[in-house]
Amino acid sequence: MQTICSQVKGCTTMESHSSLSSFNPPQASMESSSDPPFYEAYKVLLEKNQSLNDSFISCAAELGGGVVVEERELPVIDLRRLDGEDEREREECKTEIARASKEWGFFQVVNHGVSSEILKKIRVEQEKVFKQPFAQKVKEDKFFNFSAGTYRWGAPSATCIRQLSWSEAFHIPLTDILGSTGSNSLSSAIEQFASTVSSLAQRLAEILEEKMGHKSNFFQENCLPSTCYLRLNRYPPCPLFSEIHGLMPHTDSDFLTILHQDQVGGLQLVKDGKWIAVKPNLDALIINIGDLFQAWSNGVYKSVEHRVMTNMRVERFSTAYFFCPSNDTLIASCTEPAVYRKFSFMEYRQQVREDVQNLGSKIGLPRFLMQTRHDT
């Protein structure tokens, strides 16, 4: 296992602090017409952080010095066994999927049915769209025929260094793509990727439902291509990589997320109360359980906190498919006594949005615990 130094709860390693005290934005980044204006937007917070030496030392001392994050490989599951003639192998594969969802909340799948050609195509188109001028990306409805608000960058509500996100993304409702008849190479690549991954998501959801002792058409009826989202992510190089997240710690507000990432790495998750770094595997897709599946399974399947750390020298790309229901879908625990009260997906999204706006971060499922009030 490899180890790397990283940050936890806004505390940084002693080795990385020196980069902050001599913060000086690279001229190339400042002049780039495609990168978001991170330095300009975060200037006050970055400069303010230079004066935090005393609190930094206190934080590092409390943690016993640098924070060590192990790099580990997620459980790898070969989905080819699901199509084999051996019934025992099929059941073993299903059991492994359920076990990983319970114990990790994350796992990898190989022989998943998404061709390397589709993955290469969407990566090429992804890199092309992010190279477009920033002024065009923020007008995504005009230049890319995406819904207004699809393009996102940074963390507008950040009040401290640990709330920053050094990244940009297109968070695309698939309704923007469906029926576009491949009007351009980007929408064509997205449609090919999404249609293939959608089938995979349905299959995994039905397996997880089956392993909870249920059999229904719930996911087929409520999680449609038109209710799901695709997110194209780019994490630019960040010279303060140990201090700033590419994406803040969070859980996903869906049933399942299917992720394809490049070889750069940076994805981390909580396992047994500790952050671990996920070792990249270019042949695999990463699957993680979302909040809705944790609620539906009555806490059996785990929606695990995860984050993305920045890299000092190279950019990172990933593509995420979010398996979501329609807004009016009712989420109810499949067993009794229920841990969470019933709620609609719209209610959940609204509560998350309010918490982020009012508190600066998501609270999520604790808001919906049965007979429990989460005080603010």
Short mmCIF file of C-alpha atoms in Angstrom, two decimals:
data_model
loop_
_atom_site.label_atom_id
_atom_site.label_comp_id
_atom_site.label_asym_id
_atom_site.label_seq_id
_atom_site.Cartn_x
_atom_site.Cartn_y
_atom_site.Cartn_z
CA MET A 1 0.00 0.00 0.00
CA GLN A 2 1.18 3.47 -0.83
CA THR A 3 0.75 6.45 1.45
CA ILE A 4 0.27 10.10 0.64
CA CYS A 5 -0.11 13.19 2.77
CA SER A 6 -3.38 15.05 2.68
CA GLN A 7 -5.78 17.25 4.62
CA VAL A 8 -8.58 16.41 7.02
CA LYS A 9 -11.26 18.85 8.22
CA GLY A 10 -9.24 21.80 6.98
CA CYS A 11 -6.01 20.79 8.77
CA THR A 12 -2.94 20.38 6.60
CA THR A 13 0.41 18.67 6.82
CA MET A 14 3.42 20.57 8.06
CA GLU A 15 5.24 20.03 4.78
CA SER A 16 2.51 21.68 2.71
CA HIS A 17 2.04 24.83 4.78
CA SER A 18 5.09 26.54 3.36
CA SER A 19 3.40 26.79 -0.04
CA LEU A 20 0.64 28.91 1.45
CA SER A 21 2.95 31.34 3.19
CA SER A 22 4.55 32.16 -0.16
CA PHE A 23 1.35 32.12 -2.22
CA ASN A 24 1.83 33.72 -5.63
CA PRO A 25 -0.60 32.89 -8.47
CA PRO A 26 1.08 31.47 -11.59
CA GLN A 27 0.89 34.04 -14.37
CA ALA A 28 -0.13 31.43 -16.92
CA SER A 29 -3.23 30.52 -14.93
CA MET A 30 -4.17 34.16 -14.49
CA GLU A 31 -4.01 34.77 -18.22
CA SER A 32 -5.75 31.59 -19.33
CA SER A 33 -9.03 32.26 -21.13
CA SER A 34 -10.41 28.75 -20.55
CA ASP A 35 -9.75 28.28 -16.82
CA PRO A 36 -12.27 29.75 -14.36
CA PRO A 37 -10.93 32.79 -12.45
CA PHE A 38 -10.06 30.82 -9.30
CA TYR A 39 -7.34 33.18 -8.11
CA GLU A 40 -9.45 36.29 -8.52
CA ALA A 41 -12.48 34.71 -6.85
CA TYR A 42 -10.52 33.18 -3.97
CA LYS A 43 -7.95 35.96 -3.57
CA VAL A 44 -9.19 37.17 -0.18
CA LEU A 45 -9.43 33.68 1.32
CA LEU A 46 -6.03 32.64 -0.05
CA GLU A 47 -4.32 35.73 1.30
CA LYS A 48 -6.16 35.45 4.60
CA ASN A 49 -4.89 31.92 4.96
CA GLN A 50 -1.29 33.17 5.04
CA SER A 51 -1.89 34.52 8.54
CA LEU A 52 -3.18 31.24 9.96
CA ASN A 53 0.20 29.82 10.94
CA ASP A 54 -0.62 29.60 14.65
CA SER A 55 -3.92 27.78 14.17
CA PHE A 56 -2.30 25.50 11.60
CA ILE A 57 0.43 24.43 14.02
CA SER A 58 -2.18 23.80 16.69
CA CYS A 59 -4.23 21.70 14.28
CA ALA A 60 -1.24 19.65 13.12
CA ALA A 61 -0.14 19.06 16.71
CA GLU A 62 -3.62 17.85 17.63
CA LEU A 63 -3.48 15.34 14.80
CA GLY A 64 -0.03 14.18 15.78
CA GLY A 65 1.75 15.77 12.80
CA GLY A 66 0.98 14.96 9.14
CA VAL A 67 -2.13 13.02 8.22
CA VAL A 68 -1.31 9.81 6.36
CA VAL A 69 -3.81 8.55 3.78
CA GLU A 70 -3.38 5.02 2.50
CA GLU A 71 -3.89 4.32 -1.18
CA ARG A 72 -6.03 1.21 -1.56
CA GLU A 73 -7.84 -0.60 -4.31
CA LEU A 74 -11.59 -0.84 -4.07
CA PRO A 75 -13.26 -4.26 -4.26
CA VAL A 76 -13.24 -5.35 -7.92
CA ILE A 77 -16.24 -7.29 -9.22
CA ASP A 78 -16.27 -9.03 -12.61
CA LEU A 79 -19.78 -8.59 -14.00
CA ARG A 80 -19.19 -11.13 -16.74
CA ARG A 81 -20.18 -13.79 -14.20
CA LEU A 82 -23.75 -12.43 -14.20
CA ASP A 83 -24.20 -13.69 -17.75
CA GLY A 84 -22.60 -17.09 -17.23
CA GLU A 85 -24.41 -20.42 -17.20
CA ASP A 86 -23.22 -21.30 -13.70
CA GLU A 87 -26.00 -20.22 -11.32
CA ARG A 88 -23.67 -20.42 -8.32
CA GLU A 89 -21.27 -17.94 -9.95
CA ARG A 90 -24.14 -15.59 -10.74
CA GLU A 91 -25.32 -15.63 -7.14
CA GLU A 92 -21.77 -15.18 -5.82
CA CYS A 93 -21.39 -12.10 -8.01
CA LYS A 94 -24.65 -10.64 -6.70
CA THR A 95 -23.58 -11.36 -3.14
CA GLU A 96 -20.27 -9.58 -3.70
CA ILE A 97 -22.11 -6.51 -5.01
CA ALA A 98 -24.36 -6.41 -1.95
CA ARG A 99 -21.47 -7.02 0.45
CA ALA A 100 -19.38 -4.20 -1.03
CA SER A 101 -22.40 -1.89 -0.83
CA LYS A 102 -22.79 -2.72 2.86
CA GLU A 103 -19.14 -2.69 3.90
CA TRP A 104 -17.64 -0.06 1.59
CA GLY A 105 -20.42 1.87 -0.11
CA PHE A 106 -18.01 1.83 -3.07
CA PHE A 107 -16.79 -0.86 -5.46
CA GLN A 108 -15.37 -1.26 -8.97
CA VAL A 109 -16.79 -3.28 -11.83
CA VAL A 110 -14.95 -4.72 -14.82
CA ASN A 111 -16.43 -6.32 -17.94
CA HIS A 112 -19.24 -3.84 -17.38
CA GLY A 113 -20.47 -3.57 -20.95
CA VAL A 114 -19.31 -0.02 -21.63
CA SER A 115 -16.85 -0.26 -24.51
CA SER A 116 -13.44 1.39 -24.44
CA GLU A 117 -14.44 3.20 -27.64
CA ILE A 118 -17.35 4.92 -25.87
CA LEU A 119 -15.16 5.84 -22.90
CA LYS A 120 -12.43 7.25 -25.17
CA LYS A 121 -14.94 9.21 -27.21
CA ILE A 122 -16.54 10.93 -24.26
CA ARG A 123 -13.13 11.76 -22.79
CA VAL A 124 -12.01 13.40 -26.04
CA GLU A 125 -15.22 15.44 -26.23
CA GLN A 126 -14.93 16.31 -22.54
CA GLU A 127 -11.43 17.70 -22.96
CA LYS A 128 -12.54 19.71 -26.00
CA VAL A 129 -15.47 21.37 -24.26
CA PHE A 130 -13.42 22.35 -21.22
CA LYS A 131 -10.83 23.99 -23.48
CA GLN A 132 -13.47 26.42 -24.72
CA PRO A 133 -13.18 30.01 -23.47
CA PHE A 134 -14.55 30.53 -19.97
CA ALA A 135 -16.80 33.28 -21.34
CA GLN A 136 -18.51 30.69 -23.55
CA LYS A 137 -18.78 28.00 -20.88
CA VAL A 138 -20.74 30.30 -18.58
CA LYS A 139 -23.21 30.80 -21.46
CA GLU A 140 -23.81 27.09 -21.87
CA ASP A 141 -27.39 27.56 -23.02
CA LYS A 142 -26.20 29.62 -25.98
CA PHE A 143 -23.02 27.81 -27.02
CA PHE A 144 -23.71 24.17 -26.04
CA ASN A 145 -27.52 23.95 -25.94
CA PHE A 146 -27.43 22.93 -22.27
CA SER A 147 -29.86 24.24 -19.66
CA ALA A 148 -28.87 27.47 -17.95
CA GLY A 149 -26.99 26.68 -14.74
CA THR A 150 -25.47 23.48 -16.14
CA TYR A 151 -21.93 24.88 -16.02
CA ARG A 152 -20.54 25.19 -12.49
CA TRP A 153 -17.17 26.09 -11.06
CA GLY A 154 -15.61 26.65 -7.66
CA ALA A 155 -17.62 27.17 -4.48
CA PRO A 156 -19.37 30.56 -4.50
CA SER A 157 -20.52 30.31 -0.86
CA ALA A 158 -17.09 29.34 0.56
CA THR A 159 -16.05 31.24 3.69
CA CYS A 160 -12.81 29.38 4.44
CA ILE A 161 -10.08 27.44 2.65
CA ARG A 162 -11.50 24.00 3.41
CA GLN A 163 -14.78 24.89 1.68
CA LEU A 164 -13.13 25.74 -1.63
CA SER A 165 -13.52 23.51 -4.68
CA TRP A 166 -10.83 23.85 -7.35
CA SER A 167 -12.88 22.38 -10.19
CA GLU A 168 -15.32 23.03 -13.00
CA ALA A 169 -18.13 20.86 -14.29
CA PHE A 170 -21.08 20.52 -16.61
CA HIS A 171 -23.92 18.99 -14.58
CA ILE A 172 -26.22 17.97 -17.42
CA PRO A 173 -29.85 16.83 -17.12
CA LEU A 174 -30.17 14.03 -19.65
CA THR A 175 -33.35 15.70 -20.89
CA ASP A 176 -30.94 18.15 -22.55
CA ILE A 177 -29.48 15.30 -24.59
CA LEU A 178 -32.32 12.85 -25.19
CA GLY A 179 -33.91 13.34 -28.57
CA SER A 180 -31.14 15.64 -29.77
CA THR A 181 -30.43 13.12 -32.58
CA GLY A 182 -26.69 13.57 -32.05
CA SER A 183 -26.79 17.21 -33.09
CA ASN A 184 -23.07 17.53 -32.33
CA SER A 185 -20.17 15.27 -31.39
CA LEU A 186 -20.44 16.15 -27.67
CA SER A 187 -24.14 15.33 -27.33
CA SER A 188 -23.61 12.17 -29.38
CA ALA A 189 -20.83 11.00 -27.05
CA ILE A 190 -22.91 11.79 -23.97
CA GLU A 191 -25.94 9.96 -25.34
CA GLN A 192 -23.90 6.85 -26.15
CA PHE A 193 -22.27 6.81 -22.72
CA ALA A 194 -25.48 7.54 -20.82
CA SER A 195 -27.60 4.95 -22.62
CA THR A 196 -25.07 2.19 -21.90
CA VAL A 197 -24.45 3.21 -18.30
CA SER A 198 -28.19 3.58 -17.68
CA SER A 199 -28.69 -0.11 -18.39
CA LEU A 200 -25.85 -0.96 -16.01
CA ALA A 201 -27.35 1.21 -13.26
CA GLN A 202 -30.75 -0.47 -13.63
CA ARG A 203 -29.18 -3.89 -13.43
CA LEU A 204 -27.15 -3.09 -10.31
CA ALA A 205 -30.15 -1.48 -8.61
CA GLU A 206 -32.30 -4.53 -9.26
CA ILE A 207 -29.58 -6.81 -7.85
CA LEU A 208 -29.31 -4.71 -4.70
CA GLU A 209 -33.11 -4.74 -4.38
CA GLU A 210 -33.17 -8.52 -4.81
CA LYS A 211 -30.50 -9.02 -2.14
CA MET A 212 -32.72 -7.08 0.28
CA GLY A 213 -35.44 -9.67 -0.37
CA HIS A 214 -37.51 -7.48 -2.68
CA LYS A 215 -38.64 -7.83 -6.27
CA SER A 216 -40.53 -5.01 -7.97
CA ASN A 217 -40.54 -2.57 -10.87
CA PHE A 218 -39.70 0.38 -8.61
CA PHE A 219 -36.46 1.36 -10.33
CA GLN A 220 -37.74 0.72 -13.85
CA GLU A 221 -40.78 2.92 -13.19
CA ASN A 222 -39.11 5.75 -11.28
CA CYS A 223 -35.47 5.99 -12.44
CA LEU A 224 -35.75 6.80 -16.11
CA PRO A 225 -33.12 8.20 -18.50
CA SER A 226 -35.05 11.47 -18.41
CA THR A 227 -34.69 11.75 -14.61
CA CYS A 228 -30.94 11.11 -14.46
CA TYR A 229 -27.91 13.39 -14.78
CA LEU A 230 -24.43 13.26 -16.28
CA ARG A 231 -21.60 15.33 -14.85
CA LEU A 232 -18.41 16.11 -16.77
CA ASN A 233 -15.70 17.08 -14.27
CA ARG A 234 -12.37 18.81 -14.72
CA TYR A 235 -9.93 19.47 -11.88
CA PRO A 236 -7.26 21.96 -13.04
CA PRO A 237 -3.75 21.85 -11.56
CA CYS A 238 -3.66 23.65 -8.23
CA PRO A 239 -0.33 24.80 -6.77
CA LEU A 240 -1.85 24.56 -3.27
CA PHE A 241 -2.98 20.99 -3.75
CA SER A 242 -2.66 19.97 -0.10
CA GLU A 243 -4.77 22.88 1.12
CA ILE A 244 -7.62 22.95 -1.37
CA HIS A 245 -10.15 20.31 -2.36
CA GLY A 246 -10.99 19.60 -5.96
CA LEU A 247 -14.39 18.70 -4.55
CA MET A 248 -15.42 19.08 -0.91
CA PRO A 249 -16.28 16.03 1.24
CA HIS A 250 -19.86 15.00 0.49
CA THR A 251 -22.26 12.15 -0.13
CA ASP A 252 -24.30 11.77 -3.33
CA SER A 253 -28.02 12.61 -3.38
CA ASP A 254 -29.08 9.75 -5.66
CA PHE A 255 -29.51 5.98 -5.66
CA LEU A 256 -26.27 5.09 -7.46
CA THR A 257 -23.36 6.94 -9.03
CA ILE A 258 -21.29 5.37 -11.82
CA LEU A 259 -17.92 7.04 -12.31
CA HIS A 260 -15.23 6.77 -14.95
CA GLN A 261 -11.98 8.51 -14.00
CA ASP A 262 -8.59 8.94 -15.58
CA GLN A 263 -5.24 7.71 -14.25
CA VAL A 264 -4.38 10.86 -12.24
CA GLY A 265 -6.11 9.84 -9.02
CA GLY A 266 -7.36 12.10 -6.25
CA LEU A 267 -10.60 10.40 -5.26
CA GLN A 268 -10.72 9.62 -1.54
CA LEU A 269 -13.40 8.09 0.68
CA VAL A 270 -14.00 7.29 4.33
CA LYS A 271 -13.46 3.65 5.30
CA ASP A 272 -13.60 2.54 8.94
CA GLY A 273 -13.50 6.14 10.08
CA LYS A 274 -10.38 7.04 8.07
CA TRP A 275 -9.79 8.67 4.70
CA ILE A 276 -8.30 6.37 2.07
CA ALA A 277 -7.13 7.22 -1.46
CA VAL A 278 -8.65 5.19 -4.30
CA LYS A 279 -6.07 3.62 -6.61
CA PRO A 280 -7.08 4.36 -10.24
CA ASN A 281 -8.08 1.44 -12.45
CA LEU A 282 -8.62 2.44 -16.08
CA ASP A 283 -10.40 -0.83 -16.91
CA ALA A 284 -13.03 -0.34 -14.22
CA LEU A 285 -16.04 1.82 -13.51
CA ILE A 286 -16.49 2.96 -9.92
CA ILE A 287 -19.90 2.45 -8.34
CA ASN A 288 -20.98 4.19 -5.16
CA ILE A 289 -24.15 4.06 -3.12
CA GLY A 290 -26.10 7.31 -2.80
CA ASP A 291 -28.23 8.70 0.02
CA LEU A 292 -31.49 7.44 -1.50
CA PHE A 293 -30.33 3.81 -1.52
CA GLN A 294 -29.17 4.10 2.09
CA ALA A 295 -32.60 5.41 3.06
CA TRP A 296 -34.47 2.83 0.94
CA SER A 297 -32.37 -0.05 2.35
CA ASN A 298 -32.98 1.21 5.91
CA GLY A 299 -29.29 1.88 6.41
CA VAL A 300 -28.04 -1.48 5.10
CA TYR A 301 -26.31 -0.06 2.03
CA LYS A 302 -23.95 2.78 2.90
CA SER A 303 -23.73 6.23 1.28
CA VAL A 304 -20.13 7.08 2.12
CA GLU A 305 -18.51 10.49 2.38
CA HIS A 306 -15.95 11.10 -0.35
CA ARG A 307 -13.90 13.95 -1.79
CA VAL A 308 -11.45 14.82 -4.54
CA MET A 309 -7.99 16.19 -3.78
CA THR A 310 -6.24 18.48 -6.24
CA ASN A 311 -2.98 17.80 -8.01
CA MET A 312 -0.19 20.37 -8.22
CA ARG A 313 0.95 19.61 -11.78
CA VAL A 314 -1.66 17.84 -13.86
CA GLU A 315 -5.38 18.20 -14.55
CA ARG A 316 -7.83 15.41 -13.79
CA PHE A 317 -10.97 14.38 -15.66
CA SER A 318 -13.90 12.21 -14.63
CA THR A 319 -17.41 11.47 -15.85
CA ALA A 320 -20.21 10.65 -13.41
CA TYR A 321 -23.68 9.25 -14.09
CA PHE A 322 -26.24 9.93 -11.36
CA PHE A 323 -29.06 7.36 -11.15
CA CYS A 324 -31.96 9.47 -9.88
CA PRO A 325 -35.74 9.11 -9.64
CA SER A 326 -38.35 11.66 -10.65
CA ASN A 327 -38.85 14.52 -8.21
CA ASP A 328 -42.19 13.20 -6.94
CA THR A 329 -40.88 9.70 -6.21
CA LEU A 330 -41.47 8.71 -2.59
CA ILE A 331 -38.45 7.22 -0.81
CA ALA A 332 -39.49 4.80 1.93
CA SER A 333 -37.46 2.24 3.86
CA CYS A 334 -38.04 -1.28 2.57
CA THR A 335 -37.98 -2.87 6.04
CA GLU A 336 -39.38 -2.09 9.48
CA PRO A 337 -38.84 -0.47 11.87
CA ALA A 338 -37.84 2.35 9.55
CA VAL A 339 -34.69 4.35 10.33
CA TYR A 340 -35.75 7.23 8.08
CA ARG A 341 -39.12 8.86 7.56
CA LYS A 342 -40.68 8.90 4.12
CA PHE A 343 -39.75 11.78 1.84
CA SER A 344 -39.96 12.71 -1.82
CA PHE A 345 -36.86 13.26 -3.90
CA MET A 346 -37.92 16.89 -4.39
CA GLU A 347 -38.18 17.39 -0.62
CA TYR A 348 -34.73 15.92 -0.15
CA ARG A 349 -33.18 18.12 -2.85
CA GLN A 350 -34.80 21.23 -1.42
CA GLN A 351 -33.54 20.46 2.09
CA VAL A 352 -30.00 19.91 0.81
CA ARG A 353 -30.14 23.17 -1.13
CA GLU A 354 -31.36 25.09 1.91
CA ASP A 355 -28.67 23.65 4.17
CA VAL A 356 -25.91 24.49 1.71
CA GLN A 357 -27.19 28.05 1.37
CA ASN A 358 -27.76 28.61 5.09
CA LEU A 359 -25.01 26.52 6.68
CA GLY A 360 -22.38 26.25 3.96
CA SER A 361 -22.58 22.46 3.67
CA LYS A 362 -24.98 19.57 3.18
CA ILE A 363 -26.44 17.70 6.16
CA GLY A 364 -28.31 15.08 4.17
CA LEU A 365 -29.92 11.97 5.64
CA PRO A 366 -29.61 12.95 9.33
CA ARG A 367 -32.33 15.50 8.57
CA PHE A 368 -34.71 12.62 7.82
CA LEU A 369 -34.05 10.26 10.72
CA MET A 370 -37.23 8.95 12.30
CA GLN A 371 -38.16 10.77 15.52
CA THR A 372 -34.93 12.76 15.44
CA ARG A 373 -34.54 16.48 14.95
CA HIS A 374 -31.20 17.74 13.60
CA ASP A 375 -30.69 21.09 15.31
CA THR A 376 -28.86 23.85 13.53
#
